[in-house]
Amino acid sequence: MITPPSSAGLFSYVLGLADDALVSAQRLGWWISRAPQLEEDLALANIGLDQLGQARTLLTYAGEVEGAGRTEDDLAYLRDEREFRNVWLVERAQTDFGVAMARLLLFSAWQSELYAALAAGSDPTLAAIAGKAVKEVAYHLDHAAHWVVRLGDGTEESHARMQAALETEWPYVDELFGPVEGAVVDPAVLRPAVLTTVEAVLAEATLSVPQVARARGGGRHGLHTEELGYLLAEMQHLHRSHPGATW
Amino acid sequence: MSSFEDLLADDGRVEPRDEMPDDYRRTLVRQIAQHAHSEIIGMQPEGNWISRAPSLRRKAILMAKVQDEAGHGLYLYAAAETLGVDREDLLDQLHTGRQKYSSIFNYPTLTWADVGAIGWLVDGAAIVNQVPLCRCSYGPYARAMIRVCKEESFHQRQGFEILHTLSHGTPAQRAMAQDAVDRYWWPALMMFGPPDADSPHSEQSMAWGIKRFSNDELRQRFIDMTVPQAEALGLTLPDPELRWNADRGHYDSGPIDFTELFEVIKGNGPCNAQRMAHRVRAHEDGAWVREAASAYAAKHAARTREGAA
Amino acid sequence: MTNSVKDWPLWEVFVRSRRGLSHVHVGSLHAPDAEMALRNARDVYTRRQEGVSLWVVPSAQIVASEAGQRESFFDPAADKVYRHPTFYDVPEGVEHL
């Protein structure tokens, strides 16, 4: 049991979870009209929409916790790079389907455990948000797992590409379990269950767990890769070009 | 072949395993495929704004809308496949330029207001075209269109809402809305195809119950419907000759420059090459994924058989 | 059917819109295997809460009556009017029959 966080701590924590979902949805949106098959365009859009929905309710809650009257859009569009709290896993471009599925597997396996814990946790608003989201991410995990298995155990080429994609994403796993200010659920306790889930999928996919050095990370403190700035520039440009306008 | 004629005379529906004239089948395949291609190419101009949508609410709506277009393409390919063609072959014909898609999607979406104009004018025109197709003589096409029309109704409304918000917003937003309408009005009118006098396939398609109204009738219906909506938006339509004709009970409108339409159909629109390149790249980049899934399925089926033996 | 390695087979999709109703055919889709077909069906055909249960069947496995058999299959049922309750006279005032 950890002590209840201060409102500033809780704000920062909720913001981190919101930014994870928002930035991930922004990256997934790229895939719509670019998926390997039409059916997959629909599937990825569904997942992106779920994540965006999670981001919106979490941002709204973060705004309430902060108590300064900031809306979901204020928080999404009017913060700079250093104020974003998302992990590095979600913020880098993902234009290879193998990378997208490797990342979705890791992210949704983590989100599944996280939301399940939050749903049973001490913060009633987060518990309600997580209670809804946990069903959504169960489907995301199922989707990613099915693809990782098919790509890992598909052709020689797909096996090699899927293993490479996994090596690309694996350095960012550690950050998911690092200490976070204001945490309602201690990130470290999620690690065994998440890795058990992921490793079972990799085994079925005939893939091996990468042995790679962890990335530096720092997203929870507002330290990001260079790629986040471009993502935000694109996402925020129009909104910021018309201060105070409604859309 | 009398049963086919009887069915049509009876306003009945032709179903996949029925006997039908080769030309009827060919016309349907061509039309349904072109329609399906239009849906999936149509994902691009609007998809262009998903990453930049100016609010999270708008982003969610737009993602859902572009996703619907993928769905509509899929329903239509499925309808075409009941006529004995494969989606893979139809896509190949699209990618090699042997089949067309609607020329409207060869125009760029330059500002956010274009997303509104596409919803209001382009989807509006599409709905006018599509509603009669819900009664098309070919059952699977008609059923697909019923599903499409049901889902499409939110598309036009969200476009109208975008423009309404912009036209009642800041001067810059208002100008953005007017500019988008100015650019999309004429191309939207061209979506109904050439005038009846120059429409080569129309007469036969009407006789077969594939088409229920002529190009010009549908275009007029769209104009009559849209002019009052433009007034409600407080935006002008870029046709100085547009005025109510009490004798006809319709709006009169100025001449349409169809040379523009034919130029775009020939491939000389602003975005033809870009749209095709995007589509072909997505298909080629996905080949290894599709192959892997097939290989996995084959392996897995083989293993299951061994397990059972 | 001429499926190359790249082509995914076609599946027919049936949706139960709510409990108490039968599954109804809604369309088709492509998928490499049954598990993916079921998931694709969910994403394609139940985006607007259209269903509570799904079936997918390989299109090649559907056995259909031939259009040419229509007369011999279905016309003989046309003169069996006695199968329908409205065929029978019921005296006025008799209820629950």
XYZ file of C-alpha atoms in Angstrom:
653
model
C 0.000 0.000 0.000
C 1.378 3.363 -0.961
C 0.305 6.619 0.596
C -2.347 8.619 -1.300
C -0.607 11.094 -3.614
C -0.846 14.866 -3.364
C -3.038 16.487 -5.974
C 0.049 17.701 -7.870
C 1.403 14.166 -7.800
C -1.903 12.708 -8.925
C -2.142 15.298 -11.697
C 1.267 14.307 -12.999
C 0.456 10.604 -12.765
C -2.877 10.826 -14.570
C -1.308 13.074 -17.175
C 1.329 10.419 -17.848
C -1.294 7.756 -18.499
C -3.324 10.171 -20.626
C -0.297 11.157 -22.699
C 0.624 7.503 -23.254
C -2.819 6.869 -24.732
C -2.932 10.124 -26.697
C 0.494 9.819 -28.295
C -0.115 6.149 -29.083
C -3.442 7.010 -30.754
C -1.710 9.731 -32.751
C 0.828 7.212 -34.065
C -1.864 4.623 -34.832
C -3.872 7.197 -36.773
C -1.087 7.201 -39.349
C -1.959 3.618 -40.271
C -5.510 4.314 -41.428
C -5.311 3.949 -45.250
C -1.865 2.307 -44.967
C -2.615 -1.098 -43.402
C -1.602 -4.365 -45.117
C -5.235 -5.257 -45.782
C -8.525 -3.358 -45.663
C -9.743 -5.391 -42.680
C -6.672 -4.234 -40.770
C -7.382 -0.566 -41.518
C -10.629 -1.046 -39.623
C -8.996 -2.939 -36.767
C -6.246 -0.365 -36.220
C -8.746 2.477 -36.375
C -10.820 0.752 -33.685
C -7.777 0.448 -31.467
C -6.756 4.052 -32.111
C -10.264 5.226 -31.271
C -10.231 3.291 -28.003
C -6.902 4.834 -27.050
C -8.048 8.304 -28.003
C -11.178 7.808 -25.899
C -9.028 6.771 -22.937
C -6.810 9.800 -23.452
C -9.790 12.142 -23.454
C -11.312 10.882 -20.221
C -7.900 10.792 -18.533
C -7.023 14.321 -19.678
C -10.379 15.589 -18.486
C -9.775 13.964 -15.117
C -6.245 15.390 -14.956
C -7.720 18.831 -15.558
C -10.161 18.322 -12.689
C -7.420 17.147 -10.365
C -5.329 20.172 -11.237
C -8.260 22.475 -10.563
C -7.063 25.235 -12.889
C -9.922 24.887 -15.370
C -7.873 23.253 -18.129
C -9.896 21.096 -20.573
C -8.815 17.995 -22.494
C -7.958 20.208 -25.466
C -6.000 22.726 -23.386
C -3.893 19.879 -22.084
C -3.495 18.126 -25.430
C -2.823 21.151 -27.600
C -1.266 23.816 -25.417
C 1.516 21.979 -23.612
C 5.053 21.879 -25.001
C 7.336 18.866 -25.392
C 8.854 19.176 -21.929
C 5.417 19.128 -20.320
C 4.374 15.819 -21.881
C 4.632 12.837 -19.538
C 4.311 9.836 -21.869
C 6.836 6.996 -22.078
C 9.248 6.675 -24.989
C 7.660 3.416 -26.133
C 4.732 5.208 -27.744
C 6.260 8.366 -29.174
C 8.561 7.185 -31.952
C 7.354 6.835 -35.541
C 6.119 3.329 -36.393
C 5.849 2.868 -40.122
C 6.620 -0.849 -40.190
C 3.743 -3.186 -39.411
C 5.985 -5.489 -37.402
C 7.137 -2.590 -35.233
C 3.551 -1.430 -34.800
C 2.480 -4.887 -33.617
C 5.513 -5.389 -31.365
C 4.787 -2.069 -29.726
C 1.074 -2.741 -29.413
C 1.827 -6.086 -27.783
C 4.095 -4.477 -25.188
C 1.902 -1.470 -24.629
C -1.400 -3.325 -24.364
C 0.073 -6.071 -22.166
C 1.240 -3.320 -19.821
C -2.002 -1.346 -20.045
C -4.006 -4.505 -19.312
C -2.220 -5.076 -16.014
C -2.209 -1.383 -15.182
C -5.901 -0.804 -15.810
C -6.851 -3.995 -13.976
C -4.942 -2.738 -10.940
C -6.384 0.766 -11.216
C -9.908 -0.641 -11.557
C -9.439 -2.205 -8.133
C -7.468 0.759 -6.822
C -8.033 3.533 -4.333
C -8.984 6.369 -6.699
C -12.661 5.984 -7.623
C -12.509 8.074 -10.818
C -9.466 6.238 -12.117
C -11.111 2.972 -11.118
C -14.161 3.807 -13.250
C -12.078 4.924 -16.250
C -9.855 1.859 -15.967
C -12.836 -0.448 -15.534
C -14.063 0.536 -18.981
C -10.622 0.663 -20.583
C -9.521 -2.746 -19.324
C -12.026 -4.401 -21.681
C -10.766 -2.356 -24.600
C -7.107 -3.134 -24.049
C -7.878 -6.834 -23.644
C -8.942 -6.734 -27.277
C -5.866 -4.742 -28.302
C -3.653 -7.301 -26.631
C -5.495 -10.138 -28.332
C -5.117 -8.429 -31.706
C -1.416 -7.718 -31.255
C -0.739 -11.228 -29.958
C -2.461 -12.809 -32.963
C -0.362 -10.771 -35.330
C 2.931 -11.301 -33.519
C 2.334 -15.056 -33.609
C 1.472 -15.006 -37.309
C 4.429 -12.837 -38.265
C 6.850 -14.688 -35.984
C 5.738 -18.116 -37.182
C 4.883 -17.099 -40.762
C 7.535 -16.914 -43.452
C 11.295 -16.742 -43.035
C 11.159 -13.077 -43.958
C 8.367 -12.248 -41.538
C 10.127 -14.115 -38.741
C 13.267 -12.061 -39.266
C 11.333 -8.812 -39.523
C 9.253 -9.545 -36.435
C 12.340 -10.425 -34.401
C 13.997 -7.207 -35.585
C 10.893 -5.211 -34.684
C 10.959 -6.695 -31.225
C 14.630 -5.752 -30.811
C 13.688 -2.201 -31.836
C 10.956 -1.883 -29.234
C 12.380 -3.881 -26.347
C 14.738 -1.178 -24.998
C 11.665 0.863 -24.101
C 10.028 -1.811 -21.925
C 11.922 -0.890 -18.762
C 10.572 2.638 -18.591
C 7.038 1.257 -18.145
C 8.033 -0.064 -14.730
C 10.091 2.865 -13.470
C 9.089 4.890 -10.395
C 6.537 7.634 -11.060
C 5.509 10.620 -9.013
C 2.013 10.303 -7.608
C 1.556 6.680 -8.682
C -1.754 5.134 -7.662
C -0.412 1.731 -8.696
C 3.298 1.061 -8.144
C 4.616 0.497 -11.682
C 7.217 -2.016 -10.513
C 4.616 -4.510 -9.312
C 3.217 -4.861 -12.851
C 6.462 -6.185 -14.322
C 6.175 -9.951 -13.659
C 2.646 -10.266 -15.029
C 3.367 -8.149 -18.107
C 6.520 -10.063 -18.966
C 4.796 -13.398 -18.407
C 2.080 -12.402 -20.881
C 4.529 -11.115 -23.465
C 6.956 -14.031 -23.170
C 4.143 -16.541 -23.663
C 3.211 -14.811 -26.914
C 6.833 -14.724 -28.066
C 7.232 -18.420 -27.331
C 4.204 -19.280 -29.434
C 5.532 -16.973 -32.139
C 8.902 -18.810 -32.141
C 10.568 -15.494 -31.282
C 13.204 -14.952 -28.637
C 13.220 -12.391 -25.853
C 15.667 -9.692 -26.968
C 18.853 -9.169 -24.979
C 19.315 -5.457 -25.531
C 20.338 -2.519 -23.408
C 17.526 -0.440 -22.023
C 16.868 2.993 -23.445
C 17.498 5.935 -21.180
C 13.846 6.988 -20.940
C 12.663 9.953 -18.945
C 9.285 10.653 -20.474
C 7.603 10.742 -17.079
C 9.842 13.741 -16.261
C 9.290 15.433 -19.612
C 12.528 14.237 -21.194
C 11.726 12.803 -24.610
C 13.225 11.611 -27.864
C 13.524 14.190 -30.630
C 10.596 12.557 -32.385
C 7.971 13.783 -29.929
C 8.530 17.397 -30.912
C 7.608 16.677 -34.519
C 4.558 14.699 -33.472
C 3.344 17.577 -31.323
C 4.167 20.195 -33.947
C 1.904 18.384 -36.371
C -0.831 17.633 -33.853
C -0.959 21.102 -32.303
C -0.239 23.419 -35.217
C -3.774 24.185 -36.357
C -5.196 24.535 -32.877
C -2.427 26.926 -31.854
C -2.701 28.975 -35.044
C -6.136 30.204 -33.979
C -5.865 31.098 -30.287
C -9.165 30.930 -28.468
C -11.124 29.654 -31.463
C -13.716 26.904 -31.061
C -13.849 23.993 -33.472
C -32.971 -15.674 -69.820
C -36.680 -14.976 -69.478
C -36.507 -15.327 -65.690
C -34.038 -12.434 -65.594
C -36.337 -10.261 -67.678
C -39.312 -11.328 -65.560
C -37.494 -10.411 -62.388
C -36.670 -6.943 -63.679
C -40.195 -6.387 -64.967
C -41.454 -7.387 -61.532
C -39.007 -5.025 -59.782
C -37.588 -8.167 -58.166
C -34.000 -8.616 -57.042
C -31.361 -10.517 -58.953
C -29.276 -12.721 -56.652
C -25.752 -14.081 -57.144
C -26.531 -17.549 -58.459
C -29.259 -16.388 -60.836
C -28.663 -16.430 -64.547
C -27.936 -12.934 -65.817
C -26.704 -11.441 -69.085
C -22.933 -11.071 -69.303
C -23.255 -7.354 -69.918
C -25.337 -6.911 -66.779
C -22.700 -8.736 -64.761
C -19.871 -6.754 -66.366
C -21.622 -3.430 -65.799
C -22.217 -4.281 -62.162
C -18.648 -5.390 -61.571
C -17.350 -2.207 -63.167
C -19.701 0.041 -61.184
C -19.378 -1.708 -57.820
C -15.596 -1.919 -58.143
C -15.346 1.753 -59.041
C -17.547 2.542 -56.091
C -15.419 0.423 -53.752
C -12.199 1.968 -55.088
C -13.678 5.429 -54.472
C -14.331 4.578 -50.837
C -10.784 3.439 -50.154
C -9.077 6.200 -52.134
C -11.479 8.565 -50.368
C -9.809 7.649 -47.078
C -6.744 9.664 -48.104
C -7.934 13.256 -48.433
C -9.650 13.153 -45.062
C -7.061 10.903 -43.468
C -4.710 13.745 -44.334
C -6.204 15.695 -41.391
C -6.471 13.014 -38.697
C -3.089 13.960 -37.248
C -3.930 17.676 -37.261
C -7.597 17.759 -36.248
C -8.038 20.873 -34.110
C -9.734 19.220 -31.127
C -9.698 15.716 -29.716
C -13.430 15.426 -30.320
C -12.911 16.253 -34.004
C -9.996 13.829 -34.171
C -12.168 10.987 -32.869
C -15.018 11.796 -35.258
C -12.652 11.975 -38.218
C -10.935 8.697 -37.355
C -14.326 7.017 -37.098
C -15.393 8.513 -40.395
C -12.305 7.480 -42.332
C -12.657 4.045 -40.758
C -16.245 3.884 -42.021
C -14.950 4.542 -45.520
C -12.687 1.513 -45.238
C -15.750 -0.407 -44.089
C -17.825 0.830 -47.005
C -15.106 -0.153 -49.434
C -15.070 -3.554 -47.839
C -18.865 -4.056 -48.064
C -18.724 -3.086 -51.715
C -15.807 -5.369 -52.588
C -17.775 -8.124 -50.860
C -20.802 -7.331 -53.058
C -18.604 -7.406 -56.169
C -17.139 -10.759 -55.149
C -20.612 -12.333 -55.296
C -20.345 -11.776 -59.064
C -17.384 -14.116 -59.312
C -14.447 -11.716 -59.135
C -11.735 -11.552 -56.442
C -10.990 -8.428 -54.437
C -7.297 -9.009 -55.107
C -7.954 -8.784 -58.858
C -10.057 -5.663 -58.477
C -7.334 -4.013 -56.412
C -4.838 -4.987 -59.048
C -6.981 -3.259 -61.672
C -7.124 -0.157 -59.500
C -3.377 -0.186 -58.946
C -2.648 -0.545 -62.631
C -5.122 2.159 -63.615
C -7.488 -0.171 -65.485
C -10.355 0.700 -63.156
C -11.222 4.193 -61.972
C -12.362 5.815 -58.759
C -14.367 8.987 -58.261
C -12.473 12.029 -59.530
C -13.476 14.080 -56.511
C -10.732 12.411 -54.488
C -8.087 13.807 -56.781
C -8.555 17.209 -55.173
C -6.353 18.129 -52.212
C -7.545 18.890 -48.676
C -5.604 22.085 -48.096
C -7.231 23.309 -44.894
C -9.292 21.902 -42.035
C -12.404 23.435 -43.600
C -11.946 21.053 -46.539
C -12.808 18.214 -44.172
C -16.082 20.022 -43.511
C -16.696 20.676 -47.190
C -16.070 17.040 -48.057
C -18.545 15.900 -45.419
C -21.192 18.394 -46.392
C -20.859 18.573 -50.189
C -19.055 15.413 -51.258
C -20.827 13.049 -48.872
C -24.020 14.986 -49.519
C -23.698 14.369 -53.252
C -22.728 10.756 -52.622
C -25.855 10.201 -50.532
C -28.077 11.602 -53.284
C -26.378 9.180 -55.673
C -26.510 6.264 -53.283
C -30.010 6.344 -51.844
C -31.566 5.110 -55.121
C -28.930 2.348 -55.243
C -30.531 0.852 -52.128
C -33.233 -0.266 -54.580
C -30.776 -1.462 -57.217
C -31.856 -4.631 -59.022
C -28.791 -6.570 -57.849
C -29.502 -7.783 -54.323
C -25.991 -7.816 -52.779
C -25.242 -4.314 -54.109
C -28.568 -2.979 -52.817
C -27.973 -4.538 -49.399
C -24.455 -3.143 -49.194
C -25.799 0.287 -50.081
C -28.455 0.129 -47.362
C -25.702 -0.466 -44.849
C -23.538 2.277 -46.345
C -26.371 4.835 -46.397
C -27.258 4.100 -42.772
C -23.682 4.763 -41.708
C -23.183 7.653 -44.091
C -25.851 9.834 -42.519
C -23.497 10.944 -39.743
C -20.822 11.852 -42.269
C -22.742 14.638 -43.923
C -23.933 16.041 -40.609
C -20.461 16.200 -39.117
C -19.266 18.056 -42.232
C -22.086 20.532 -41.955
C -21.345 20.983 -38.269
C -17.655 21.678 -38.957
C -18.557 24.372 -41.479
C -21.255 25.823 -39.242
C -18.790 26.167 -36.382
C -16.210 27.756 -38.684
C -18.648 30.136 -40.342
C -19.741 31.335 -36.902
C -16.174 31.510 -35.594
C -13.334 33.986 -36.059
C -12.931 35.906 -39.342
C -10.047 33.598 -40.274
C -12.178 30.511 -39.653
C -15.020 31.967 -41.658
C -12.712 32.726 -44.574
C -11.374 29.195 -44.379
C -14.914 27.799 -44.627
C -15.854 29.985 -47.584
C -12.641 29.101 -49.414
C -13.313 25.388 -48.981
C -16.869 25.684 -50.295
C -15.609 27.741 -53.242
C -13.169 25.014 -54.173
C -15.439 21.983 -53.596
C -18.767 23.181 -55.034
C -18.100 22.560 -58.731
C -16.225 19.275 -58.266
C -19.134 18.086 -56.092
C -21.590 18.833 -58.917
C -19.378 16.889 -61.311
C -19.700 13.811 -59.094
C -23.057 13.138 -60.768
C -21.229 12.491 -64.019
C -21.578 14.053 -67.456
C -24.896 15.525 -68.621
C -27.499 12.939 -69.617
C -26.929 13.637 -73.298
C -23.254 12.576 -72.994
C -23.641 9.689 -70.583
C -22.865 6.522 -72.524
C -23.934 3.842 -70.033
C -26.908 5.540 -68.446
C -29.766 4.278 -70.593
C -28.879 0.607 -70.360
C -28.257 0.888 -66.610
C -31.696 2.432 -66.139
C -33.306 -0.404 -68.108
C -31.509 -2.935 -65.920
C -32.642 -1.279 -62.710
C -29.031 -0.548 -61.695
C -29.648 3.159 -62.033
C -32.980 4.689 -61.049
C -32.549 8.364 -61.933
C -30.497 10.198 -64.542
C -27.324 12.156 -63.765
C -29.030 15.500 -64.314
C -32.046 14.593 -62.175
C -29.806 13.658 -59.266
C -27.637 16.735 -59.734
C -30.729 18.947 -59.635
C -31.946 17.187 -56.509
C -28.587 17.864 -54.851
C -28.601 21.535 -55.813
C -32.156 22.015 -54.546
C -31.243 20.369 -51.280
C -27.966 22.218 -50.789
C -28.771 25.848 -51.562
C -30.956 26.361 -48.443
C -28.298 24.607 -46.352
C -25.671 27.057 -47.641
C -27.939 29.895 -46.551
C -28.222 28.345 -43.101
C -24.429 28.208 -42.961
C -24.167 31.835 -44.017
C -21.828 30.806 -46.844
C -22.199 31.535 -50.530
C -22.004 29.007 -53.344
C -19.651 30.127 -56.126
C -22.259 30.278 -58.903
C -23.648 33.752 -59.696
C -26.427 32.204 -61.792
C -27.846 30.221 -58.906
C -31.435 31.370 -58.295
C -34.857 29.918 -57.545
C -37.046 29.285 -60.583
C -40.663 29.264 -59.430
C -41.929 27.950 -62.787
C -39.721 24.879 -62.668
C -39.900 24.506 -58.902
C -36.109 24.098 -58.930
C -32.982 26.176 -58.621
C -31.409 27.257 -61.910
C -27.641 27.048 -62.010
C -24.760 28.059 -64.239
C -23.023 25.810 -66.765
C -20.573 23.232 -65.456
C -17.102 23.164 -67.008
C -16.938 19.475 -67.859
C -13.569 19.803 -69.577
C -12.214 20.021 -66.021
C -13.904 16.724 -65.102
C -12.507 14.976 -68.157
C -9.026 16.320 -67.464
C -9.147 14.884 -63.938
C -10.520 11.562 -65.218
C -7.656 11.428 -67.714
C -5.243 11.641 -64.805
C -4.446 15.335 -64.829
C -6.109 16.270 -61.541
C -4.071 17.830 -58.765
C -3.599 14.600 -56.784
C -4.075 11.636 -59.147
C -0.475 10.464 -58.998
C -0.199 11.063 -55.257
C -3.368 9.090 -54.425
C -2.306 6.114 -56.535
C 1.237 6.137 -55.174
C -0.068 6.144 -51.592
C -2.452 3.282 -52.302
C 0.103 1.160 -54.183
C 2.766 1.732 -51.535
C 0.423 0.604 -48.751
C -0.414 -2.531 -50.721
C 3.197 -3.362 -51.520
C 4.449 -2.595 -48.023
C 1.825 -4.975 -46.670
C 2.684 -7.898 -48.961
C 5.059 -9.568 -46.486
C 2.363 -9.385 -43.804
C -0.317 -10.957 -45.989
C 2.096 -13.682 -47.085
C 3.123 -14.394 -43.510
C -0.472 -14.792 -42.384
C -1.193 -17.174 -45.271
C 1.943 -19.165 -44.508
C 1.009 -19.401 -40.840
C -2.512 -20.537 -41.722
C -1.171 -23.223 -44.060
C 1.335 -24.475 -41.475
C -1.238 -24.461 -38.747
C -3.798 -26.340 -40.848
C -1.141 -28.930 -41.717
C -0.235 -29.347 -38.027
C -3.878 -29.774 -37.081
C -4.268 -32.491 -39.709
C -1.152 -34.285 -38.455
C -2.467 -34.037 -34.911
C -5.753 -35.596 -35.946
C -4.137 -38.435 -37.921
C -11.084 -20.847 -56.415
C -7.666 -19.562 -57.437
C -6.022 -18.450 -54.233
C -2.359 -17.652 -54.594
C -0.254 -17.626 -51.440
C -0.901 -13.924 -51.050
C -4.674 -14.091 -51.241
C -6.616 -14.637 -48.078
C -9.759 -16.753 -48.450
C -13.245 -15.300 -48.283
C -15.444 -15.807 -45.209
C -19.178 -15.260 -44.807
C -20.195 -13.383 -41.680
C -23.345 -13.933 -39.613
C -24.354 -11.660 -36.742
C -26.811 -12.206 -33.904
C -28.051 -8.689 -33.263
C -29.473 -9.503 -29.844
C -30.260 -12.506 -27.707
C -33.394 -14.282 -28.820
C -32.770 -13.656 -32.517
C -31.059 -15.871 -35.088
C -27.722 -15.115 -36.666
C -28.265 -13.254 -39.927
C -25.905 -13.077 -42.893
C -24.401 -9.576 -43.136
C -21.641 -9.859 -45.719
C -18.191 -11.276 -46.206
C -14.543 -10.467 -45.616
C -11.054 -11.809 -46.188
C -8.949 -13.378 -43.480
C -6.015 -15.792 -43.420
C -7.601 -18.139 -40.855
C -10.677 -18.649 -38.694
C -9.378 -16.795 -35.647
C -8.523 -13.706 -37.652
C -11.793 -13.972 -39.577
C -13.718 -13.769 -36.323
C -11.727 -10.756 -35.194
C -12.044 -9.018 -38.530
C -15.779 -9.672 -38.454
C -15.954 -7.949 -35.094
C -14.086 -4.916 -36.388
C -15.888 -4.693 -39.723
C -19.474 -5.631 -38.944
C -20.124 -4.687 -35.295
C -18.696 -1.162 -35.015
C -22.099 0.218 -34.053
C -23.171 -2.375 -31.516
C -24.829 -4.446 -34.239
C -24.118 -7.749 -32.548
C -23.771 -9.911 -29.464
C -22.512 -13.018 -31.249
C -20.698 -13.784 -34.505
C -20.283 -16.730 -36.854
C -17.766 -16.907 -39.664
C -17.842 -19.650 -42.286
C -15.416 -20.174 -45.165
C -17.376 -19.130 -48.251
C -16.164 -22.234 -50.053
C -17.919 -24.385 -47.429
C -21.391 -22.992 -48.137
C -23.563 -25.469 -50.018
C -26.298 -23.641 -51.902
C -29.272 -24.715 -53.936
C -28.857 -24.097 -57.640
C -30.781 -21.302 -59.330
C -31.814 -23.885 -61.930
C -33.379 -26.052 -59.229
C -35.594 -23.245 -58.051
C -38.736 -24.578 -59.633
C -38.363 -28.162 -58.502
C -37.197 -27.149 -55.046
C -39.616 -24.399 -54.156
C -42.657 -24.340 -56.420
C -44.167 -27.563 -54.982
C -44.685 -25.734 -51.664
C -46.906 -23.196 -53.327
C -50.100 -25.304 -53.394
C -49.863 -26.584 -49.813
C -52.123 -23.869 -48.496
C -53.370 -26.192 -45.762
C -50.049 -25.672 -43.989
C -51.103 -22.152 -43.053
C -53.580 -21.412 -40.233
C -55.543 -18.924 -42.315
C -56.667 -21.873 -44.503
C -59.116 -23.011 -41.835
C -62.558 -21.661 -41.023
C -63.163 -20.935 -37.385
C -66.699 -20.141 -36.153
C -67.096 -16.615 -34.915
C -66.559 -16.159 -31.212
C -64.134 -19.045 -30.791
C -60.968 -17.756 -29.192
C -57.464 -19.012 -28.426
C -57.443 -21.176 -31.541
